[in-house]
Amino acid sequence: MDGQKFADNPQLKPSVVLTGTAKQGSAGPPVGLVDVGESDGAYLFRVALPGLRKDQCKIKCEIQRDGRVHIEGVMTGVGILKDSSAVYQMKVQQLCPPGPFTISFSLPGPVDPRLFSPSFRPDGILEVVVMKHRIIPPGELP
C-alpha cells in the first residue's frame, strides 16, 4: 500500500499504512513459517504460530525417526477481546482465522524422536531441539 497515494483523497485513506521493512512483508503474521538449524549432534527448528497463547492452546508435535515433523493445534481466534476494564469487538482481523491447523515438514536427516526438547515462547514461536540419530559402531561405547 502506498500511503502517499491516498493522502490527497481522504475518502480513500487506508486504515493501515505500511512503510520501510514492514511494507515488504505481508499484512498479517504468517502461520507455519519454519526455520531449521543444525549442529553436530542435533537439529533445532522454530515454527511461527502467531496468535496462539501457551495458556489457551493445545499443540501436538510428533517427530518421526526419519526426521518428519507433524504439528497439530487449534487457533482460538475470537471476535471479542476482554481485558480487566473493557470489552473490544474486533473490526479488523488479519491474524490466522480460528480453527484446527497442521504443519508438516522434514528435517535434513534422521533423529531420535525420544530425545527432543520443546519450548513454546511468549512471542508465538515453537522452538524444538531434537537429537540426531546416531549409529554406534560395534565395540564403541556411547
mmCIF file of C-alpha atoms in Angstrom, residues 18 27 36 43 51 53 59 81 83 117 127 137:
data_model
loop_
_atom_site.group_PDB
_atom_site.id
_atom_site.type_symbol
_atom_site.label_atom_id
_atom_site.label_comp_id
_atom_site.label_asym_id
_atom_site.label_seq_id
_atom_site.Cartn_x
_atom_site.Cartn_y
_atom_site.Cartn_z
ATOM 1 C CA LEU A 18 2.994 0.238 5.885
ATOM 2 C CA ALA A 27 -0.129 -7.552 6.337
ATOM 3 C CA VAL A 36 15.809 -25.154 10.753
ATOM 4 C CA TYR A 43 18.632 -30.094 14.859
ATOM 5 C CA GLY A 51 -1.926 -15.640 17.761
ATOM 6 C CA ARG A 53 -1.158 -18.362 23.625
ATOM 7 C CA ILE A 59 -0.278 -28.136 20.427
ATOM 8 C CA LEU A 81 -11.424 -9.380 23.352
ATOM 9 C CA ASP A 83 -9.269 -7.138 29.424
ATOM 10 C CA SER A 117 13.143 -30.572 23.976
ATOM 11 C CA GLU A 127 11.199 -23.940 19.366
ATOM 12 C CA PRO A 137 29.632 -48.917 15.665
#
